[in-house]
């Protein structure tokens, strides 16, 4: 497993509608392994393929947050929200592609998601709480949408300017982004 570099906003690859995965292959399994490794290393609770520059509909997540609880690494291929609750909840969201920036985003409190697992089987599960927010945030990535797209333009522009500066500073220091 390899930790892959995470793209930082703004980047056109983070604004792209990703293509469905046509088949489960060894390459896809390797990608999923690397994405989990990259997510845990960051550390984060979710990561979408476009964040490592792969424009395919794959995401990984593990939103177990209780200290000492067993991890629950999940890989979702071609995930789809098939039901969303009318009840909404607000979370202070962040993103590995927008380091150190957080903002409140309102989303459906619960969602049912359908996806293909790495063994090719069809899966469906209802998510609530942090899991619901996380899976919606990651599916947004597959549609080229970032959490800052839900914010008012002024706030979004402020964060984007900070990220442009961050990328410039990192480039100057020779850090690959
Ligand atoms: Ni994100």
Coordinates of N, CA and C and ligand atoms in Angstrom, one line a residue:
X1 N 0.8 -1.2 0.0 CA 0.0 0.0 0.0 C 0.9 1.3 0.0
X2 N 0.4 2.2 -0.7 CA 1.2 3.5 -0.9 C 0.4 4.7 -0.5
X3 N 1.0 5.6 0.2 CA 0.3 6.9 0.4 C 0.5 7.7 -0.8
X4 N -0.6 8.1 -1.4 CA -0.5 8.9 -2.6 C -0.7 10.4 -2.2
X5 N -0.1 11.3 -3.1 CA -0.3 12.7 -2.8 C -1.7 13.2 -3.0
X6 N -2.2 14.0 -2.1 CA -3.6 14.5 -2.2 C -3.6 15.9 -2.9
X7 N -4.4 16.0 -3.9 CA -4.6 17.2 -4.6 C -5.2 18.3 -3.7
X8 N -4.7 19.5 -3.8 CA -5.2 20.6 -3.1 C -6.0 21.5 -4.0
X9 N -7.2 22.0 -3.5 CA -8.0 22.9 -4.2 C -7.2 24.3 -4.3
X10 N -7.3 25.0 -5.4 CA -8.1 24.7 -6.6 C -7.3 23.9 -7.6
X11 N -8.0 22.9 -8.2 CA -7.4 22.0 -9.2 C -8.6 21.5 -10.0
X12 N -8.4 21.6 -11.4 CA -9.5 21.2 -12.2 C -10.0 19.8 -12.0
X13 N -9.1 18.9 -11.6 CA -9.5 17.5 -11.4 C -10.5 17.4 -10.2
X14 N -10.5 18.4 -9.3 CA -11.5 18.3 -8.2 C -12.8 18.9 -8.6
X15 N -12.9 19.4 -9.8 CA -14.2 20.0 -10.3 C -14.8 19.1 -11.4
X16 N -14.3 17.9 -11.6 CA -14.7 17.1 -12.7 C -15.7 16.0 -12.3
X17 N -16.7 15.8 -13.2 CA -17.7 14.7 -13.0 C -16.9 13.4 -13.3
X18 N -16.8 12.5 -12.3 CA -16.0 11.3 -12.4 C -16.8 10.2 -13.2
X19 N -16.1 9.4 -13.9 CA -16.7 8.3 -14.7 C -17.0 7.1 -13.8
X20 N -18.2 6.4 -14.1 CA -18.5 5.2 -13.4 C -17.4 4.1 -13.6
X21 N -17.2 3.3 -12.6 CA -16.2 2.2 -12.7 C -16.9 1.0 -13.5
X22 N -16.3 0.6 -14.6 CA -17.0 -0.5 -15.4 C -16.8 -1.9 -14.8
X23 N -15.7 -2.1 -14.1 CA -15.4 -3.5 -13.6 C -14.4 -3.4 -12.5
X24 N -14.5 -4.4 -11.6 CA -13.6 -4.5 -10.5 C -12.3 -5.2 -11.0
X25 N -11.2 -4.5 -10.9 CA -10.0 -5.0 -11.4 C -8.9 -5.0 -10.3
X26 N -7.8 -5.6 -10.6 CA -6.7 -5.5 -9.6 C -6.2 -4.1 -9.5
X27 N -6.2 -3.3 -10.6 CA -5.9 -1.9 -10.5 C -6.8 -1.1 -9.5
X28 N -8.1 -1.5 -9.6 CA -9.0 -0.8 -8.7 C -8.8 -1.2 -7.2
X29 N -8.5 -2.5 -7.0 CA -8.2 -2.9 -5.6 C -7.0 -2.2 -5.1
X30 N -6.0 -2.1 -5.9 CA -4.8 -1.4 -5.5 C -5.1 0.1 -5.2
X31 N -5.9 0.7 -6.1 CA -6.3 2.1 -5.8 C -7.0 2.2 -4.5
X32 N -7.9 1.3 -4.2 CA -8.7 1.4 -3.0 C -7.8 1.2 -1.7
X33 N -6.8 0.3 -1.8 CA -5.9 0.1 -0.7 C -5.1 1.4 -0.5
X34 N -4.6 1.9 -1.6 CA -3.8 3.2 -1.5 C -4.6 4.3 -0.9
X35 N -5.9 4.4 -1.3 CA -6.7 5.5 -0.8 C -7.0 5.3 0.7
X36 N -7.2 4.1 1.2 CA -7.4 3.9 2.6 C -6.1 4.3 3.3
X37 N -5.0 3.8 2.8 CA -3.7 4.1 3.4 C -3.5 5.7 3.5
X38 N -3.8 6.3 2.4 CA -3.7 7.8 2.3 C -4.6 8.5 3.3
X39 N -5.8 8.0 3.4 CA -6.8 8.6 4.3 C -6.4 8.5 5.7
X40 N -6.0 7.2 6.1 CA -5.6 7.0 7.5 C -4.3 7.8 7.9
X41 N -3.4 7.9 6.9 CA -2.1 8.7 7.1 C -2.4 10.1 7.3
X42 N -3.4 10.7 6.6 CA -3.6 12.2 6.6 C -3.7 12.9 7.9
X43 N -4.4 12.5 8.9 CA -5.5 11.5 8.9 C -6.8 12.2 8.5
X44 N -7.7 11.3 7.9 CA -9.1 11.8 7.6 C -10.1 10.7 7.8
X45 N -11.4 11.0 7.6 CA -12.4 10.0 7.7 C -13.0 9.6 6.4
X46 N -12.6 10.3 5.3 CA -13.1 10.0 4.0 C -12.1 10.5 2.9
X47 N -12.1 9.8 1.8 CA -11.3 10.2 0.7 C -11.9 9.7 -0.6
X48 N -12.0 10.6 -1.6 CA -12.6 10.2 -2.9 C -11.5 10.2 -4.0
X49 N -11.6 9.3 -5.0 CA -10.6 9.0 -5.9 C -10.0 10.3 -6.6
X50 N -10.9 11.3 -7.0 CA -10.4 12.5 -7.6 C -9.4 13.2 -6.8
X51 N -9.5 13.0 -5.4 CA -8.5 13.7 -4.6 C -7.1 13.2 -4.7
X52 N -7.0 12.0 -5.3 CA -5.6 11.5 -5.6 C -5.4 11.4 -7.1
X53 N -6.3 12.2 -7.8 CA -6.1 12.4 -9.3 C -6.7 11.3 -10.2
X54 N -7.5 10.4 -9.6 CA -8.1 9.4 -10.4 C -9.6 9.7 -10.5
X55 N -10.0 10.0 -11.8 CA -11.4 10.5 -12.0 C -12.4 9.4 -12.2
X56 N -12.5 8.5 -11.2 CA -13.4 7.4 -11.2 C -14.2 7.4 -9.9
X57 N -15.4 6.8 -10.0 CA -16.4 6.9 -8.9 C -16.1 5.9 -7.8
X58 N -15.1 6.2 -7.0 CA -14.7 5.3 -5.9 C -14.4 6.3 -4.7
X59 N -14.9 5.8 -3.5 CA -14.5 6.5 -2.3 C -14.2 5.5 -1.2
X60 N -13.5 6.0 -0.2 CA -13.2 5.2 1.0 C -13.6 6.1 2.2
X61 N -14.0 5.4 3.2 CA -14.3 6.1 4.5 C -14.2 5.2 5.7
X62 N -14.0 5.8 6.8 CA -14.0 5.2 8.1 C -14.3 6.3 9.1
X63 N -15.6 6.4 9.5 CA -16.0 7.5 10.4 C -16.2 7.0 11.8
X64 N -15.6 5.9 12.1 CA -15.5 5.4 13.6 C -14.7 6.5 14.3
X65 N -15.3 7.1 15.3 CA -14.6 8.1 16.0 C -14.3 7.8 17.5
X66 N -15.0 6.8 18.0 CA -14.8 6.5 19.4 C -13.3 6.0 19.6
X67 N -12.7 6.5 20.6 CA -11.3 6.2 20.9 C -11.2 4.7 21.2
X68 N -10.3 4.0 20.6 CA -10.1 2.5 20.9 C -11.1 1.6 20.2
X69 N -12.1 2.2 19.4 CA -13.1 1.3 18.7 C -12.4 0.7 17.5
X70 N -12.9 -0.5 17.1 CA -12.3 -1.1 15.9 C -12.5 -0.3 14.7
X71 N -11.5 -0.1 13.8 CA -11.7 0.6 12.6 C -12.7 -0.1 11.7
X72 N -13.4 0.7 10.8 CA -14.3 0.1 9.8 C -14.0 0.7 8.5
X73 N -13.0 0.2 7.8 CA -12.6 0.7 6.5 C -13.7 0.3 5.5
X74 N -14.2 1.3 4.7 CA -15.2 1.0 3.7 C -14.7 1.5 2.4
X75 N -15.0 0.7 1.3 CA -14.7 1.1 -0.1 C -16.0 1.0 -0.8
X76 N -16.4 2.1 -1.4 CA -17.7 2.2 -2.1 C -17.4 2.5 -3.6
X77 N -17.8 1.6 -4.5 CA -17.6 1.8 -5.9 C -18.9 2.2 -6.5
X78 N -19.0 3.2 -7.4 CA -20.2 3.7 -8.0 C -21.3 3.9 -7.0
X79 N -21.0 4.7 -5.9 CA -22.0 4.9 -4.9 C -23.1 5.9 -5.4
X80 N -24.3 5.6 -4.8 CA -25.5 6.4 -5.3 C -26.4 6.6 -4.0
X81 N -26.8 7.8 -3.8 CA -27.8 8.1 -2.8 C -29.2 7.7 -3.3
X82 N -29.8 6.7 -2.7 CA -31.2 6.3 -3.2 C -32.3 6.8 -2.3
X83 N -32.0 7.4 -1.2 CA -33.0 7.9 -0.3 C -32.3 8.9 0.6
X84 N -33.0 10.1 0.9 CA -32.4 11.1 1.8 C -33.5 11.5 2.8
X85 N -33.2 11.6 4.0 CA -34.2 12.1 5.0 C -34.6 13.5 4.8
X86 N -35.8 13.9 5.2 CA -36.2 15.3 5.2 C -35.5 16.0 6.3
X87 N -35.3 15.3 7.4 CA -34.6 15.9 8.5 C -33.1 16.2 8.1
X88 N -32.6 17.4 8.5 CA -31.3 17.8 8.1 C -30.4 18.0 9.3
X89 N -29.1 17.9 9.1 CA -28.2 18.2 10.2 C -27.1 19.0 9.7
X90 N -26.4 19.7 10.7 CA -25.3 20.6 10.3 C -24.1 20.1 11.0
X91 N -23.0 20.0 10.2 CA -21.7 19.6 10.7 C -20.7 20.6 10.3
X92 N -19.7 20.7 11.1 CA -18.5 21.6 10.8 C -17.6 20.7 9.9
X93 N -17.7 20.9 8.6 CA -16.9 20.1 7.7 C -15.6 20.6 7.3
X94 N -14.7 19.7 7.0 CA -13.4 20.0 6.5 C -13.1 19.1 5.3
X95 N -11.9 19.2 4.7 CA -11.6 18.3 3.5 C -10.1 18.2 3.4
X96 N -9.7 17.0 3.1 CA -8.2 16.9 3.0 C -7.6 17.7 1.8
X97 N -8.5 18.1 0.9 CA -8.0 18.9 -0.3 C -8.1 20.4 0.0
X98 N -8.6 20.7 1.3 CA -8.7 22.1 1.7 C -8.3 22.2 3.1
X99 N -6.9 21.9 3.3 CA -6.4 21.7 4.7 C -6.7 22.9 5.6
X100 N -7.1 22.5 6.9 CA -7.2 23.5 8.0 C -8.4 24.5 7.8
X101 N -9.3 24.2 6.9 CA -10.4 25.1 6.7 C -11.7 24.4 7.1
X102 N -12.5 25.0 7.9 CA -13.8 24.3 8.3 C -14.9 25.2 8.2
X103 N -16.1 24.7 7.9 CA -17.3 25.5 7.8 C -18.5 24.6 8.0
X104 N -19.6 25.2 8.5 CA -20.8 24.5 8.7 C -21.5 24.2 7.4
X105 N -21.9 23.0 7.2 CA -22.7 22.6 6.0 C -23.9 21.8 6.4
X106 N -25.1 22.2 5.9 CA -26.3 21.5 6.2 C -26.6 20.5 5.1
X107 N -26.9 19.2 5.5 CA -27.2 18.1 4.6 C -28.3 17.3 5.2
X108 N -29.0 16.4 4.4 CA -29.9 15.4 5.0 C -29.2 14.7 6.1
X109 N -30.0 14.5 7.2 CA -29.4 13.8 8.4 C -29.1 12.4 8.2
X110 N -29.9 11.7 7.3 CA -29.7 10.3 7.0 C -29.9 10.1 5.5
X111 N -29.1 9.1 5.0 CA -29.2 8.7 3.6 C -29.0 7.2 3.5
X112 N -29.7 6.7 2.5 CA -29.5 5.3 2.1 C -28.6 5.4 0.8
X113 N -27.6 4.6 0.8 CA -26.6 4.6 -0.3 C -26.5 3.2 -0.8
X114 N -26.5 3.1 -2.1 CA -26.3 1.8 -2.8 C -24.9 1.9 -3.6
X115 N -24.1 0.8 -3.5 CA -22.9 0.8 -4.2 C -22.4 -0.6 -4.5
X116 N -21.3 -0.7 -5.2 CA -20.7 -2.0 -5.5 C -19.5 -2.2 -4.6
X117 N -19.4 -3.4 -3.9 CA -18.2 -3.6 -3.1 C -17.1 -4.2 -3.9
X118 N -15.9 -4.3 -3.4 CA -14.7 -4.7 -4.1 C -14.8 -6.2 -4.6
X119 N -15.7 -7.0 -3.9 CA -16.0 -8.4 -4.4 C -17.0 -8.4 -5.4
X120 N -17.5 -7.2 -5.9 CA -18.5 -7.2 -7.0 C -19.9 -7.2 -6.5
X121 N -20.1 -7.4 -5.2 CA -21.5 -7.6 -4.7 C -22.2 -6.2 -4.6
X122 N -23.5 -6.2 -4.7 CA -24.3 -5.0 -4.6 C -24.6 -4.8 -3.1
X123 N -24.4 -3.6 -2.6 CA -24.5 -3.3 -1.2 C -25.5 -2.1 -1.0
X124 N -26.2 -2.1 0.1 CA -27.1 -0.9 0.4 C -27.1 -0.8 1.9
X125 N -26.9 0.5 2.4 CA -26.9 0.7 3.8 C -27.4 2.1 4.1
X126 N -28.1 2.2 5.3 CA -28.5 3.6 5.7 C -27.5 4.1 6.6
X127 N -27.1 5.4 6.4 CA -26.1 6.0 7.2 C -26.7 7.2 8.0
X128 N -26.3 7.4 9.2 CA -26.7 8.5 10.0 C -25.5 9.2 10.6
X129 N -25.8 10.3 11.3 CA -24.7 11.0 12.0 C -23.5 11.4 11.1
X130 N -22.3 11.2 11.7 CA -21.1 11.6 11.0 C -20.9 10.8 9.7
X131 N -21.4 9.5 9.7 CA -21.3 8.7 8.5 C -22.1 9.2 7.4
X132 N -23.3 9.8 7.7 CA -24.1 10.3 6.6 C -23.5 11.6 6.0
X133 N -23.0 12.4 6.9 CA -22.3 13.6 6.3 C -21.1 13.2 5.5
X134 N -20.3 12.3 6.0 CA -19.1 11.9 5.3 C -19.4 11.3 3.9
X135 N -20.4 10.4 3.9 CA -20.6 9.7 2.6 C -21.2 10.7 1.6
X136 N -22.0 11.7 2.0 CA -22.5 12.7 1.1 C -21.4 13.6 0.6
X137 N -20.5 14.0 1.6 CA -19.3 14.8 1.2 C -18.5 14.1 0.1
X138 N -18.2 12.8 0.3 CA -17.4 12.1 -0.6 C -18.0 11.9 -2.0
X139 N -19.4 11.6 -1.9 CA -20.1 11.4 -3.2 C -20.1 12.8 -4.0
X140 N -20.2 13.9 -3.3 CA -20.1 15.2 -3.9 C -18.7 15.3 -4.7
X141 N -17.7 14.8 -4.1 CA -16.3 14.9 -4.7 C -16.4 14.2 -6.1
X142 N -17.2 13.1 -6.2 CA -17.3 12.3 -7.5 C -18.0 13.1 -8.5
X143 N -18.8 14.1 -8.0 CA -19.6 15.0 -9.0 C -18.9 16.3 -9.1
X144 N -17.6 16.4 -8.7 CA -16.9 17.7 -8.8 C -17.3 18.8 -7.9
X145 N -17.9 18.4 -6.8 CA -18.4 19.4 -5.8 C -17.7 19.3 -4.5
X146 N -17.3 20.5 -4.0 CA -16.6 20.6 -2.7 C -17.5 21.2 -1.7
X147 N -17.2 21.0 -0.4 CA -18.1 21.5 0.7 C -18.1 23.0 0.6
X148 N -17.1 23.6 0.1 CA -17.1 25.1 0.1 C -18.1 25.6 -1.0
X149 N -18.5 24.8 -1.9 CA -19.5 25.2 -2.9 C -20.9 25.5 -2.2
X150 N -21.0 25.0 -1.0 CA -22.3 25.3 -0.2 C -22.2 26.6 0.5
X151 N -21.1 27.2 0.5 CA -20.9 28.4 1.3 C -21.2 29.7 0.5
X152 N -21.4 30.8 1.2 CA -21.6 32.1 0.4 C -20.3 32.4 -0.4
X153 N -20.5 33.0 -1.6 CA -19.4 33.2 -2.5 C -18.2 33.9 -1.8
X154 N -18.4 34.9 -0.9 CA -17.3 35.6 -0.3 C -16.5 34.7 0.6
X155 N -17.1 33.9 1.3 CA -16.4 32.9 2.2 C -15.6 31.9 1.4
X156 N -16.3 31.4 0.3 CA -15.6 30.5 -0.6 C -14.4 31.1 -1.3
X157 N -14.5 32.3 -1.7 CA -13.4 33.0 -2.3 C -12.2 33.2 -1.3
X158 N -12.6 33.5 -0.1 CA -11.6 33.7 0.9 C -10.8 32.4 1.1
X159 N -11.5 31.3 1.2 CA -10.8 30.0 1.4 C -10.0 29.7 0.2
X160 N -10.5 29.9 -1.0 CA -9.8 29.6 -2.2 C -8.5 30.4 -2.3
X161 N -8.6 31.7 -1.9 CA -7.3 32.5 -1.9 C -6.3 31.9 -0.9
X162 N -6.7 31.5 0.2 CA -5.8 30.9 1.2 C -5.1 29.6 0.6
X163 N -5.9 28.8 -0.1 CA -5.4 27.6 -0.7 C -4.4 27.9 -1.8
X164 N -4.7 28.9 -2.6 CA -3.8 29.3 -3.7 C -2.4 29.7 -3.1
X165 N -2.5 30.4 -1.9 CA -1.3 30.9 -1.2 C -0.6 29.6 -0.6
X166 N -1.3 28.7 -0.1 CA -0.7 27.5 0.5 C 0.0 26.7 -0.6
X167 N -0.6 26.6 -1.7 CA 0.1 25.8 -2.8 C 1.3 26.5 -3.3
X168 N 1.3 27.9 -3.3 CA 2.4 28.7 -3.8 C 3.6 28.5 -2.7
X169 N 3.2 28.6 -1.5 CA 4.2 28.4 -0.4 C 4.8 27.0 -0.4
X170 N 4.0 26.0 -0.6 CA 4.5 24.6 -0.7 C 5.4 24.4 -1.9
X171 N 5.0 25.0 -3.0 CA 5.8 24.9 -4.2 C 7.2 25.5 -4.0
X172 N 7.2 26.6 -3.3 CA 8.4 27.3 -3.0 C 9.3 26.5 -2.1
X173 N 8.7 25.8 -1.2 CA 9.5 24.9 -0.3 C 9.9 23.6 -0.9
X174 N 9.4 23.4 -2.2 CA 9.7 22.2 -2.9 C 8.9 21.0 -2.4
X175 N 7.8 21.2 -1.7 CA 6.9 20.2 -1.3 C 5.9 19.8 -2.4
X176 N 5.9 18.6 -2.8 CA 5.0 18.2 -3.9 C 3.5 18.2 -3.4
X177 N 2.7 18.9 -4.2 CA 1.2 18.9 -3.8 C 0.4 18.3 -5.0
Ligands
LIG1 NI1 -13.3 16.3 0.9

